[in-house]
């Protein structure tokens, strides 16, 4: 049987995603104490920096009884130009799963094509699916359900925004994104959600319009990893796209604020919002651990241990 990969949220059905979140919730509540990765290893390739993704995967594998290897371009031959396809075939002979954070989504797809073990997308320029699994778990944790919850995204139509669109498409919740001209999400991802999704996914210009009545307000940095040279141009384009207290008053009274982190206080979010009572960013960061453990249990675990 070919391995099951997780390169994007729609790689799993709605039923599978719900089962994953249910398992993650049991892990969060510490009612799950099995070791389904006993004797198993995960290779973690990081072509970009990371705090949360690296630590949550490494600790998560260990908590499930397995072992994780951190591979940066400085330490492995990928950094010296060894082809992805060769790396995929070699790593598959040693490890039971590969997590990769890199630039091009096409590179992750190539890795998956040649790997004979499951590949997990730990962020590309296009997507950040593990992050948004954690975000959706955080919404369920805060409200007890996803049912009837409207989500607003404010800012760059980036990898996290694209994954929110995929989540809205799969789970069927309404999503409105406010993005400046030229910084909209991926058109193909948006078009599929609008064509095939069961709830509206809209892109607007005005942050106030996106946030009006929303239960979840979320944003991300204006310049993502790899876009550092565009920082100044982006700061000008995103003026008016800060999630501050005034904008939060447009949301539902019990609305929560999410941010994948790292955050730039005073740019995409004000300090009083991210550090204020509506913020759930620390639960959100913690939930990376739980959803990724659930994901690895579904994709990599020895069945009888899971
Ligand atoms: N949110 C997130 O992926 O954080 P890191 O870049 O620290 O992994
Ligand atoms: N959009 C950000 C997310 C970081 C976790 C980036 O790609 O840098």
PDB file of C-alpha atoms and ligand atoms in Angstrom:
ATOM      1  CA  UNK A   1       0.000   0.000   0.000  1.00  0.00           C
ATOM      2  CA  UNK A   2       1.375   3.469  -0.861  1.00  0.00           C
ATOM      3  CA  UNK A   3       2.002   5.714   2.146  1.00  0.00           C
ATOM      4  CA  UNK A   4      -0.591   8.266   3.206  1.00  0.00           C
ATOM      5  CA  UNK A   5       0.820  11.819   3.077  1.00  0.00           C
ATOM      6  CA  UNK A   6      -0.374  15.070   4.648  1.00  0.00           C
ATOM      7  CA  UNK A   7       0.652  17.873   2.304  1.00  0.00           C
ATOM      8  CA  UNK A   8      -2.567  19.916   2.571  1.00  0.00           C
ATOM      9  CA  UNK A   9      -5.725  19.828   4.707  1.00  0.00           C
ATOM     10  CA  UNK A  10      -7.917  18.419   1.879  1.00  0.00           C
ATOM     11  CA  UNK A  11      -5.651  15.330   1.765  1.00  0.00           C
ATOM     12  CA  UNK A  12      -7.900  14.094   4.590  1.00  0.00           C
ATOM     13  CA  UNK A  13     -11.674  13.786   4.362  1.00  0.00           C
ATOM     14  CA  UNK A  14     -13.928  15.721   6.700  1.00  0.00           C
ATOM     15  CA  UNK A  15     -14.586  12.499   8.661  1.00  0.00           C
ATOM     16  CA  UNK A  16     -10.844  11.817   8.981  1.00  0.00           C
ATOM     17  CA  UNK A  17     -10.143  15.395  10.065  1.00  0.00           C
ATOM     18  CA  UNK A  18     -12.875  15.189  12.691  1.00  0.00           C
ATOM     19  CA  UNK A  19     -11.465  11.869  13.966  1.00  0.00           C
ATOM     20  CA  UNK A  20      -8.003  13.491  14.076  1.00  0.00           C
ATOM     21  CA  UNK A  21      -9.317  16.416  16.143  1.00  0.00           C
ATOM     22  CA  UNK A  22     -11.168  14.023  18.478  1.00  0.00           C
ATOM     23  CA  UNK A  23      -7.946  12.077  19.059  1.00  0.00           C
ATOM     24  CA  UNK A  24      -5.990  15.339  19.519  1.00  0.00           C
ATOM     25  CA  UNK A  25      -8.569  16.413  22.102  1.00  0.00           C
ATOM     26  CA  UNK A  26      -8.066  13.141  24.019  1.00  0.00           C
ATOM     27  CA  UNK A  27      -4.325  13.761  23.905  1.00  0.00           C
ATOM     28  CA  UNK A  28      -4.838  17.333  25.106  1.00  0.00           C
ATOM     29  CA  UNK A  29      -6.887  16.075  28.037  1.00  0.00           C
ATOM     30  CA  UNK A  30      -4.204  13.435  28.740  1.00  0.00           C
ATOM     31  CA  UNK A  31      -6.617  10.522  28.504  1.00  0.00           C
ATOM     32  CA  UNK A  32      -4.470   8.920  25.774  1.00  0.00           C
ATOM     33  CA  UNK A  33      -1.294   7.287  27.029  1.00  0.00           C
ATOM     34  CA  UNK A  34      -0.274   4.800  24.323  1.00  0.00           C
ATOM     35  CA  UNK A  35       3.084   4.689  22.537  1.00  0.00           C
ATOM     36  CA  UNK A  36       2.108   4.044  18.901  1.00  0.00           C
ATOM     37  CA  UNK A  37       5.475   5.250  17.580  1.00  0.00           C
ATOM     38  CA  UNK A  38       7.533   2.843  19.715  1.00  0.00           C
ATOM     39  CA  UNK A  39      10.589   1.847  17.703  1.00  0.00           C
ATOM     40  CA  UNK A  40       9.745   4.360  14.960  1.00  0.00           C
ATOM     41  CA  UNK A  41      11.653   7.407  13.723  1.00  0.00           C
ATOM     42  CA  UNK A  42      10.658  10.703  12.109  1.00  0.00           C
ATOM     43  CA  UNK A  43      13.120  12.698   9.988  1.00  0.00           C
ATOM     44  CA  UNK A  44      12.457  16.447  10.268  1.00  0.00           C
ATOM     45  CA  UNK A  45      13.892  18.535   7.412  1.00  0.00           C
ATOM     46  CA  UNK A  46      13.999  22.267   8.117  1.00  0.00           C
ATOM     47  CA  UNK A  47      15.050  24.528   5.227  1.00  0.00           C
ATOM     48  CA  UNK A  48      13.592  27.502   7.200  1.00  0.00           C
ATOM     49  CA  UNK A  49      13.721  28.518  10.870  1.00  0.00           C
ATOM     50  CA  UNK A  50      11.277  27.201  13.449  1.00  0.00           C
ATOM     51  CA  UNK A  51      10.537  27.204  17.150  1.00  0.00           C
ATOM     52  CA  UNK A  52       7.036  25.710  17.507  1.00  0.00           C
ATOM     53  CA  UNK A  53       7.094  23.229  14.633  1.00  0.00           C
ATOM     54  CA  UNK A  54      10.466  21.797  15.533  1.00  0.00           C
ATOM     55  CA  UNK A  55       9.858  21.509  19.261  1.00  0.00           C
ATOM     56  CA  UNK A  56       6.263  20.248  19.008  1.00  0.00           C
ATOM     57  CA  UNK A  57       7.137  17.542  16.471  1.00  0.00           C
ATOM     58  CA  UNK A  58      10.263  16.439  18.325  1.00  0.00           C
ATOM     59  CA  UNK A  59       8.580  16.320  21.739  1.00  0.00           C
ATOM     60  CA  UNK A  60       5.428  14.805  20.218  1.00  0.00           C
ATOM     61  CA  UNK A  61       7.318  11.906  18.637  1.00  0.00           C
ATOM     62  CA  UNK A  62       9.085  11.270  21.929  1.00  0.00           C
ATOM     63  CA  UNK A  63       5.806  11.300  23.879  1.00  0.00           C
ATOM     64  CA  UNK A  64       4.448   8.667  21.465  1.00  0.00           C
ATOM     65  CA  UNK A  65       7.461   6.420  22.095  1.00  0.00           C
ATOM     66  CA  UNK A  66       9.459   7.267  18.963  1.00  0.00           C
ATOM     67  CA  UNK A  67      12.563   9.187  17.986  1.00  0.00           C
ATOM     68  CA  UNK A  68      12.966  12.340  15.842  1.00  0.00           C
ATOM     69  CA  UNK A  69      15.980  13.566  13.847  1.00  0.00           C
ATOM     70  CA  UNK A  70      16.486  17.251  13.087  1.00  0.00           C
ATOM     71  CA  UNK A  71      18.020  17.847   9.649  1.00  0.00           C
ATOM     72  CA  UNK A  72      18.964  21.359   8.558  1.00  0.00           C
ATOM     73  CA  UNK A  73      20.550  22.228   5.195  1.00  0.00           C
ATOM     74  CA  UNK A  74      23.812  22.827   7.045  1.00  0.00           C
ATOM     75  CA  UNK A  75      23.916  19.238   8.283  1.00  0.00           C
ATOM     76  CA  UNK A  76      22.562  17.184   5.393  1.00  0.00           C
ATOM     77  CA  UNK A  77      23.425  16.827   1.720  1.00  0.00           C
ATOM     78  CA  UNK A  78      20.170  18.503   0.614  1.00  0.00           C
ATOM     79  CA  UNK A  79      21.926  21.749   1.508  1.00  0.00           C
ATOM     80  CA  UNK A  80      24.701  20.837  -0.972  1.00  0.00           C
ATOM     81  CA  UNK A  81      22.288  20.068  -3.785  1.00  0.00           C
ATOM     82  CA  UNK A  82      21.499  16.348  -3.392  1.00  0.00           C
ATOM     83  CA  UNK A  83      18.224  15.834  -5.293  1.00  0.00           C
ATOM     84  CA  UNK A  84      15.007  15.705  -3.290  1.00  0.00           C
ATOM     85  CA  UNK A  85      14.040  12.454  -5.010  1.00  0.00           C
ATOM     86  CA  UNK A  86      17.270  10.767  -3.868  1.00  0.00           C
ATOM     87  CA  UNK A  87      16.878  12.144  -0.346  1.00  0.00           C
ATOM     88  CA  UNK A  88      13.307  10.792  -0.239  1.00  0.00           C
ATOM     89  CA  UNK A  89      14.372   7.294  -1.290  1.00  0.00           C
ATOM     90  CA  UNK A  90      17.320   7.151   1.098  1.00  0.00           C
ATOM     91  CA  UNK A  91      15.472   8.504   4.142  1.00  0.00           C
ATOM     92  CA  UNK A  92      12.620   6.048   3.457  1.00  0.00           C
ATOM     93  CA  UNK A  93      15.099   3.195   4.053  1.00  0.00           C
ATOM     94  CA  UNK A  94      15.865   4.477   7.582  1.00  0.00           C
ATOM     95  CA  UNK A  95      12.837   6.277   8.989  1.00  0.00           C
ATOM     96  CA  UNK A  96       9.073   5.743   9.226  1.00  0.00           C
ATOM     97  CA  UNK A  97       7.962   9.288   8.369  1.00  0.00           C
ATOM     98  CA  UNK A  98       9.372  12.576   7.055  1.00  0.00           C
ATOM     99  CA  UNK A  99       8.300  16.058   8.124  1.00  0.00           C
ATOM    100  CA  UNK A 100       9.550  18.891   5.919  1.00  0.00           C
ATOM    101  CA  UNK A 101       9.495  22.690   6.146  1.00  0.00           C
ATOM    102  CA  UNK A 102      10.694  24.360   2.970  1.00  0.00           C
ATOM    103  CA  UNK A 103       9.956  26.995   0.314  1.00  0.00           C
ATOM    104  CA  UNK A 104       8.211  25.454  -2.706  1.00  0.00           C
ATOM    105  CA  UNK A 105       5.129  23.274  -2.295  1.00  0.00           C
ATOM    106  CA  UNK A 106       6.383  21.437  -5.419  1.00  0.00           C
ATOM    107  CA  UNK A 107       9.435  20.278  -3.434  1.00  0.00           C
ATOM    108  CA  UNK A 108       7.220  18.717  -0.764  1.00  0.00           C
ATOM    109  CA  UNK A 109       5.161  17.057  -3.486  1.00  0.00           C
ATOM    110  CA  UNK A 110       8.310  15.680  -5.097  1.00  0.00           C
ATOM    111  CA  UNK A 111       9.522  14.368  -1.738  1.00  0.00           C
ATOM    112  CA  UNK A 112       6.158  12.631  -1.276  1.00  0.00           C
ATOM    113  CA  UNK A 113       6.253  11.190  -4.787  1.00  0.00           C
ATOM    114  CA  UNK A 114       9.556   9.437  -4.132  1.00  0.00           C
ATOM    115  CA  UNK A 115       9.161   8.589  -0.435  1.00  0.00           C
ATOM    116  CA  UNK A 116       7.809   5.204   0.570  1.00  0.00           C
ATOM    117  CA  UNK A 117       6.925   6.545   4.053  1.00  0.00           C
ATOM    118  CA  UNK A 118       4.369   9.245   4.966  1.00  0.00           C
ATOM    119  CA  UNK A 119       5.424  12.866   4.336  1.00  0.00           C
ATOM    120  CA  UNK A 120       4.030  15.718   6.458  1.00  0.00           C
ATOM    121  CA  UNK A 121       4.073  19.360   5.334  1.00  0.00           C
ATOM    122  CA  UNK A 122       5.521  21.484   8.143  1.00  0.00           C
ATOM    123  CA  UNK A 123       5.072  24.751   6.144  1.00  0.00           C
ATOM    124  CA  UNK A 124       5.764  25.865   2.603  1.00  0.00           C
ATOM    125  CA  UNK A 125       5.367  29.241   0.922  1.00  0.00           C
ATOM    126  CA  UNK A 126       1.883  28.034  -0.104  1.00  0.00           C
ATOM    127  CA  UNK A 127       0.509  26.176   2.927  1.00  0.00           C
ATOM    128  CA  UNK A 128       0.824  25.574   6.654  1.00  0.00           C
ATOM    129  CA  UNK A 129      -1.670  22.759   7.234  1.00  0.00           C
ATOM    130  CA  UNK A 130      -0.467  21.565  10.674  1.00  0.00           C
ATOM    131  CA  UNK A 131      -0.871  25.109  11.975  1.00  0.00           C
ATOM    132  CA  UNK A 132      -4.477  25.386  10.901  1.00  0.00           C
ATOM    133  CA  UNK A 133      -5.311  21.943  12.335  1.00  0.00           C
ATOM    134  CA  UNK A 134      -4.121  23.384  15.657  1.00  0.00           C
ATOM    135  CA  UNK A 135      -6.139  26.541  15.063  1.00  0.00           C
ATOM    136  CA  UNK A 136      -9.324  24.585  14.405  1.00  0.00           C
ATOM    137  CA  UNK A 137      -8.738  22.526  17.569  1.00  0.00           C
ATOM    138  CA  UNK A 138      -8.362  25.817  19.463  1.00  0.00           C
ATOM    139  CA  UNK A 139     -11.703  27.043  18.128  1.00  0.00           C
ATOM    140  CA  UNK A 140     -13.346  23.786  19.274  1.00  0.00           C
ATOM    141  CA  UNK A 141     -11.640  24.133  22.663  1.00  0.00           C
ATOM    142  CA  UNK A 142     -12.870  27.713  23.098  1.00  0.00           C
ATOM    143  CA  UNK A 143     -16.470  27.231  21.921  1.00  0.00           C
ATOM    144  CA  UNK A 144     -17.012  23.474  22.303  1.00  0.00           C
ATOM    145  CA  UNK A 145     -17.886  23.273  18.588  1.00  0.00           C
ATOM    146  CA  UNK A 146     -17.025  24.556  15.132  1.00  0.00           C
ATOM    147  CA  UNK A 147     -20.713  24.630  14.250  1.00  0.00           C
ATOM    148  CA  UNK A 148     -21.928  28.126  13.351  1.00  0.00           C
ATOM    149  CA  UNK A 149     -18.565  29.798  13.989  1.00  0.00           C
ATOM    150  CA  UNK A 150     -17.509  32.465  11.483  1.00  0.00           C
ATOM    151  CA  UNK A 151     -13.801  33.141  10.953  1.00  0.00           C
ATOM    152  CA  UNK A 152     -12.174  36.413   9.828  1.00  0.00           C
ATOM    153  CA  UNK A 153      -8.635  36.628   8.459  1.00  0.00           C
ATOM    154  CA  UNK A 154      -6.983  40.061   8.368  1.00  0.00           C
ATOM    155  CA  UNK A 155      -3.814  40.718   6.355  1.00  0.00           C
ATOM    156  CA  UNK A 156      -1.609  38.774   3.977  1.00  0.00           C
ATOM    157  CA  UNK A 157      -3.157  36.038   1.816  1.00  0.00           C
ATOM    158  CA  UNK A 158      -0.223  33.799   2.732  1.00  0.00           C
ATOM    159  CA  UNK A 159       0.445  30.136   3.568  1.00  0.00           C
ATOM    160  CA  UNK A 160      -1.612  30.258   6.782  1.00  0.00           C
ATOM    161  CA  UNK A 161      -4.492  32.084   5.030  1.00  0.00           C
ATOM    162  CA  UNK A 162      -4.503  29.472   2.244  1.00  0.00           C
ATOM    163  CA  UNK A 163      -4.698  26.695   4.827  1.00  0.00           C
ATOM    164  CA  UNK A 164      -7.610  28.471   6.548  1.00  0.00           C
ATOM    165  CA  UNK A 165      -9.390  28.462   3.176  1.00  0.00           C
ATOM    166  CA  UNK A 166      -8.745  24.726   2.861  1.00  0.00           C
ATOM    167  CA  UNK A 167     -10.090  24.209   6.389  1.00  0.00           C
ATOM    168  CA  UNK A 168     -13.237  26.242   5.624  1.00  0.00           C
ATOM    169  CA  UNK A 169     -13.714  24.151   2.488  1.00  0.00           C
ATOM    170  CA  UNK A 170     -13.350  20.814   4.316  1.00  0.00           C
ATOM    171  CA  UNK A 171     -15.173  21.667   7.561  1.00  0.00           C
ATOM    172  CA  UNK A 172     -17.804  23.956   6.033  1.00  0.00           C
ATOM    173  CA  UNK A 173     -17.444  27.095   8.181  1.00  0.00           C
ATOM    174  CA  UNK A 174     -17.793  30.629   6.774  1.00  0.00           C
ATOM    175  CA  UNK A 175     -14.525  32.519   6.257  1.00  0.00           C
ATOM    176  CA  UNK A 176     -13.963  36.136   5.210  1.00  0.00           C
ATOM    177  CA  UNK A 177     -10.458  37.357   4.418  1.00  0.00           C
ATOM    178  CA  UNK A 178      -9.547  41.055   4.304  1.00  0.00           C
ATOM    179  CA  UNK A 179      -6.420  41.474   2.172  1.00  0.00           C
ATOM    180  CA  UNK A 180      -4.869  44.524   0.501  1.00  0.00           C
ATOM    181  CA  UNK A 181      -4.771  44.737  -3.290  1.00  0.00           C
ATOM    182  CA  UNK A 182      -2.054  42.403  -4.584  1.00  0.00           C
ATOM    183  CA  UNK A 183      -1.850  40.291  -1.415  1.00  0.00           C
ATOM    184  CA  UNK A 184      -4.829  37.990  -1.967  1.00  0.00           C
ATOM    185  CA  UNK A 185      -4.708  34.237  -1.244  1.00  0.00           C
ATOM    186  CA  UNK A 186      -3.906  31.606  -3.857  1.00  0.00           C
ATOM    187  CA  UNK A 187      -6.577  31.852  -6.605  1.00  0.00           C
ATOM    188  CA  UNK A 188      -6.873  28.088  -7.207  1.00  0.00           C
ATOM    189  CA  UNK A 189      -7.290  27.282  -3.508  1.00  0.00           C
ATOM    190  CA  UNK A 190      -9.859  30.058  -3.177  1.00  0.00           C
ATOM    191  CA  UNK A 191     -11.750  28.999  -6.313  1.00  0.00           C
ATOM    192  CA  UNK A 192     -12.090  25.392  -5.136  1.00  0.00           C
ATOM    193  CA  UNK A 193     -13.416  26.457  -1.729  1.00  0.00           C
ATOM    194  CA  UNK A 194     -15.906  28.795  -3.397  1.00  0.00           C
ATOM    195  CA  UNK A 195     -16.972  26.196  -5.957  1.00  0.00           C
ATOM    196  CA  UNK A 196     -17.131  23.081  -3.788  1.00  0.00           C
ATOM    197  CA  UNK A 197     -17.373  24.286  -0.193  1.00  0.00           C
ATOM    198  CA  UNK A 198     -20.654  24.311   1.701  1.00  0.00           C
ATOM    199  CA  UNK A 199     -20.126  27.723   3.392  1.00  0.00           C
ATOM    200  CA  UNK A 200     -19.154  31.104   1.910  1.00  0.00           C
ATOM    201  CA  UNK A 201     -15.459  31.978   1.564  1.00  0.00           C
ATOM    202  CA  UNK A 202     -15.019  35.620   0.573  1.00  0.00           C
ATOM    203  CA  UNK A 203     -12.130  38.041   0.030  1.00  0.00           C
ATOM    204  CA  UNK A 204     -12.798  41.702   0.843  1.00  0.00           C
ATOM    205  CA  UNK A 205     -10.582  44.780   1.238  1.00  0.00           C
ATOM    206  CA  UNK A 206     -12.009  46.240   4.452  1.00  0.00           C
ATOM    207  CA  UNK A 207     -10.854  44.571   7.717  1.00  0.00           C
ATOM    208  CA  UNK A 208     -13.979  45.934   9.481  1.00  0.00           C
ATOM    209  CA  UNK A 209     -16.219  44.155   6.983  1.00  0.00           C
ATOM    210  CA  UNK A 210     -14.354  40.853   7.446  1.00  0.00           C
ATOM    211  CA  UNK A 211     -14.400  41.030  11.242  1.00  0.00           C
ATOM    212  CA  UNK A 212     -18.054  42.140  11.610  1.00  0.00           C
ATOM    213  CA  UNK A 213     -19.791  39.515  13.778  1.00  0.00           C
ATOM    214  CA  UNK A 214     -16.905  37.009  13.522  1.00  0.00           C
ATOM    215  CA  UNK A 215     -16.263  34.500  16.325  1.00  0.00           C
ATOM    216  CA  UNK A 216     -12.609  34.034  15.417  1.00  0.00           C
ATOM    217  CA  UNK A 217     -10.300  36.849  14.306  1.00  0.00           C
ATOM    218  CA  UNK A 218      -6.892  35.793  13.067  1.00  0.00           C
ATOM    219  CA  UNK A 219      -3.879  37.285  11.324  1.00  0.00           C
ATOM    220  CA  UNK A 220      -0.191  36.666  10.609  1.00  0.00           C
ATOM    221  CA  UNK A 221       2.985  38.621   9.896  1.00  0.00           C
ATOM    222  CA  UNK A 222       3.071  40.958   6.902  1.00  0.00           C
ATOM    223  CA  UNK A 223       6.364  39.529   5.591  1.00  0.00           C
ATOM    224  CA  UNK A 224       6.768  35.761   5.813  1.00  0.00           C
ATOM    225  CA  UNK A 225      10.019  33.823   5.861  1.00  0.00           C
ATOM    226  CA  UNK A 226      11.774  34.409   2.540  1.00  0.00           C
ATOM    227  CA  UNK A 227      10.113  37.839   2.067  1.00  0.00           C
ATOM    228  CA  UNK A 228      12.401  39.803   4.383  1.00  0.00           C
ATOM    229  CA  UNK A 229      13.568  42.100   1.570  1.00  0.00           C
ATOM    230  CA  UNK A 230       9.918  43.157   0.953  1.00  0.00           C
ATOM    231  CA  UNK A 231       9.386  44.220   4.585  1.00  0.00           C
ATOM    232  CA  UNK A 232       9.182  47.970   3.936  1.00  0.00           C
ATOM    233  CA  UNK A 233       6.972  47.739   0.849  1.00  0.00           C
ATOM    234  CA  UNK A 234       4.664  45.370   2.707  1.00  0.00           C
ATOM    235  CA  UNK A 235       4.501  47.598   5.784  1.00  0.00           C
ATOM    236  CA  UNK A 236       3.144  50.358   3.524  1.00  0.00           C
ATOM    237  CA  UNK A 237       0.666  48.046   1.760  1.00  0.00           C
ATOM    238  CA  UNK A 238      -0.648  46.667   5.066  1.00  0.00           C
ATOM    239  CA  UNK A 239      -1.195  49.993   6.826  1.00  0.00           C
ATOM    240  CA  UNK A 240      -4.737  49.803   8.242  1.00  0.00           C
ATOM    241  CA  UNK A 241      -4.597  46.000   8.580  1.00  0.00           C
ATOM    242  CA  UNK A 242      -3.587  45.887  12.256  1.00  0.00           C
ATOM    243  CA  UNK A 243      -5.894  43.831  14.511  1.00  0.00           C
ATOM    244  CA  UNK A 244      -6.324  46.286  17.379  1.00  0.00           C
ATOM    245  CA  UNK A 245      -8.918  46.811  20.122  1.00  0.00           C
ATOM    246  CA  UNK A 246     -11.042  49.038  17.902  1.00  0.00           C
ATOM    247  CA  UNK A 247     -11.232  46.355  15.195  1.00  0.00           C
ATOM    248  CA  UNK A 248     -11.996  43.638  17.776  1.00  0.00           C
ATOM    249  CA  UNK A 249     -15.085  45.601  18.913  1.00  0.00           C
ATOM    250  CA  UNK A 250     -16.616  44.810  15.476  1.00  0.00           C
ATOM    251  CA  UNK A 251     -16.382  41.042  16.177  1.00  0.00           C
ATOM    252  CA  UNK A 252     -18.846  38.961  18.231  1.00  0.00           C
ATOM    253  CA  UNK A 253     -18.643  39.843  21.950  1.00  0.00           C
ATOM    254  CA  UNK A 254     -17.158  36.421  22.805  1.00  0.00           C
ATOM    255  CA  UNK A 255     -14.775  36.392  19.809  1.00  0.00           C
ATOM    256  CA  UNK A 256     -11.312  34.921  20.214  1.00  0.00           C
ATOM    257  CA  UNK A 257      -8.070  36.101  18.639  1.00  0.00           C
ATOM    258  CA  UNK A 258      -5.602  33.648  17.065  1.00  0.00           C
ATOM    259  CA  UNK A 259      -2.097  34.090  15.620  1.00  0.00           C
ATOM    260  CA  UNK A 260       0.223  31.262  14.546  1.00  0.00           C
ATOM    261  CA  UNK A 261       3.253  33.137  15.974  1.00  0.00           C
ATOM    262  CA  UNK A 262       5.869  34.535  15.823  1.00  0.00           C
ATOM    263  CA  UNK A 263       4.026  37.882  16.041  1.00  0.00           C
ATOM    264  CA  UNK A 264       5.107  41.471  15.479  1.00  0.00           C
ATOM    265  CA  UNK A 265       3.302  43.563  18.084  1.00  0.00           C
ATOM    266  CA  UNK A 266       2.405  46.983  16.676  1.00  0.00           C
ATOM    267  CA  UNK A 267       2.311  45.681  13.090  1.00  0.00           C
ATOM    268  CA  UNK A 268      -0.304  43.024  12.283  1.00  0.00           C
ATOM    269  CA  UNK A 269      -1.626  42.976  15.884  1.00  0.00           C
ATOM    270  CA  UNK A 270      -1.600  45.394  18.790  1.00  0.00           C
ATOM    271  CA  UNK A 271      -0.063  44.275  22.082  1.00  0.00           C
ATOM    272  CA  UNK A 272      -3.345  44.790  23.942  1.00  0.00           C
ATOM    273  CA  UNK A 273      -5.105  42.294  21.651  1.00  0.00           C
ATOM    274  CA  UNK A 274      -2.493  39.540  21.504  1.00  0.00           C
ATOM    275  CA  UNK A 275      -1.804  39.872  25.243  1.00  0.00           C
ATOM    276  CA  UNK A 276      -5.439  40.615  26.105  1.00  0.00           C
ATOM    277  CA  UNK A 277      -8.377  38.524  27.380  1.00  0.00           C
ATOM    278  CA  UNK A 278      -9.671  37.453  23.953  1.00  0.00           C
ATOM    279  CA  UNK A 279      -6.317  36.031  22.841  1.00  0.00           C
ATOM    280  CA  UNK A 280      -5.971  32.223  22.700  1.00  0.00           C
ATOM    281  CA  UNK A 281      -2.495  32.196  21.144  1.00  0.00           C
ATOM    282  CA  UNK A 282      -0.843  30.104  23.881  1.00  0.00           C
ATOM    283  CA  UNK A 283      -3.528  27.394  23.679  1.00  0.00           C
ATOM    284  CA  UNK A 284      -3.096  27.581  19.913  1.00  0.00           C
ATOM    285  CA  UNK A 285       0.668  27.044  20.164  1.00  0.00           C
ATOM    286  CA  UNK A 286       0.144  24.141  22.608  1.00  0.00           C
ATOM    287  CA  UNK A 287      -2.361  22.561  20.253  1.00  0.00           C
ATOM    288  CA  UNK A 288       0.337  22.104  17.601  1.00  0.00           C
ATOM    289  CA  UNK A 289       1.665  19.330  19.836  1.00  0.00           C
ATOM    290  CA  UNK A 290      -1.703  17.577  20.178  1.00  0.00           C
ATOM    291  CA  UNK A 291      -2.814  17.729  16.520  1.00  0.00           C
ATOM    292  CA  UNK A 292       0.576  16.599  15.229  1.00  0.00           C
ATOM    293  CA  UNK A 293       0.644  13.661  17.656  1.00  0.00           C
ATOM    294  CA  UNK A 294      -2.832  12.702  16.430  1.00  0.00           C
ATOM    295  CA  UNK A 295      -1.721  13.120  12.810  1.00  0.00           C
ATOM    296  CA  UNK A 296       1.378  10.949  13.275  1.00  0.00           C
ATOM    297  CA  UNK A 297      -0.713   8.332  15.071  1.00  0.00           C
ATOM    298  CA  UNK A 298      -3.037   8.212  12.055  1.00  0.00           C
ATOM    299  CA  UNK A 299      -0.312   8.192   9.399  1.00  0.00           C
ATOM    300  CA  UNK A 300       2.752   6.504  10.902  1.00  0.00           C
ATOM    301  CA  UNK A 301       1.700   4.427  13.909  1.00  0.00           C
ATOM    302  CA  UNK A 302       1.806   0.668  14.055  1.00  0.00           C
ATOM    303  CA  UNK A 303      -1.924  -0.006  13.931  1.00  0.00           C
ATOM    304  CA  UNK A 304      -2.182  -2.378  16.864  1.00  0.00           C
ATOM    305  CA  UNK A 305      -0.521   0.189  19.163  1.00  0.00           C
ATOM    306  CA  UNK A 306      -2.661   3.191  18.166  1.00  0.00           C
TER     307      UNK A 306
HETATM  308  N1  LIG B   1       3.713  28.793  13.941  1.00  0.00           N
HETATM  309  C1  LIG B   1       4.853  28.197  13.574  1.00  0.00           C
HETATM  310  O1  LIG B   1       4.897  27.362  12.675  1.00  0.00           O
HETATM  311  O2  LIG B   1       5.939  28.585  14.291  1.00  0.00           O
HETATM  312  P1  LIG B   1       7.462  28.212  14.017  1.00  0.00           P
HETATM  313  O3  LIG B   1       7.899  28.953  12.792  1.00  0.00           O
HETATM  314  O4  LIG B   1       8.187  28.640  15.254  1.00  0.00           O
HETATM  315  O5  LIG B   1       7.566  26.716  13.791  1.00  0.00           O
HETATM  316  N1  LIG B   2       3.492  33.101   7.320  1.00  0.00           N
HETATM  317  C1  LIG B   2       4.588  32.831   8.222  1.00  0.00           C
HETATM  318  C2  LIG B   2       4.228  31.745   9.176  1.00  0.00           C
HETATM  319  C3  LIG B   2       5.293  31.408  10.180  1.00  0.00           C
HETATM  320  C4  LIG B   2       4.927  30.279  11.068  1.00  0.00           C
HETATM  321  C5  LIG B   2       5.827  32.461   7.430  1.00  0.00           C
HETATM  322  O1  LIG B   2       5.703  31.706   6.448  1.00  0.00           O
HETATM  323  O2  LIG B   2       6.898  32.933   7.766  1.00  0.00           O
END
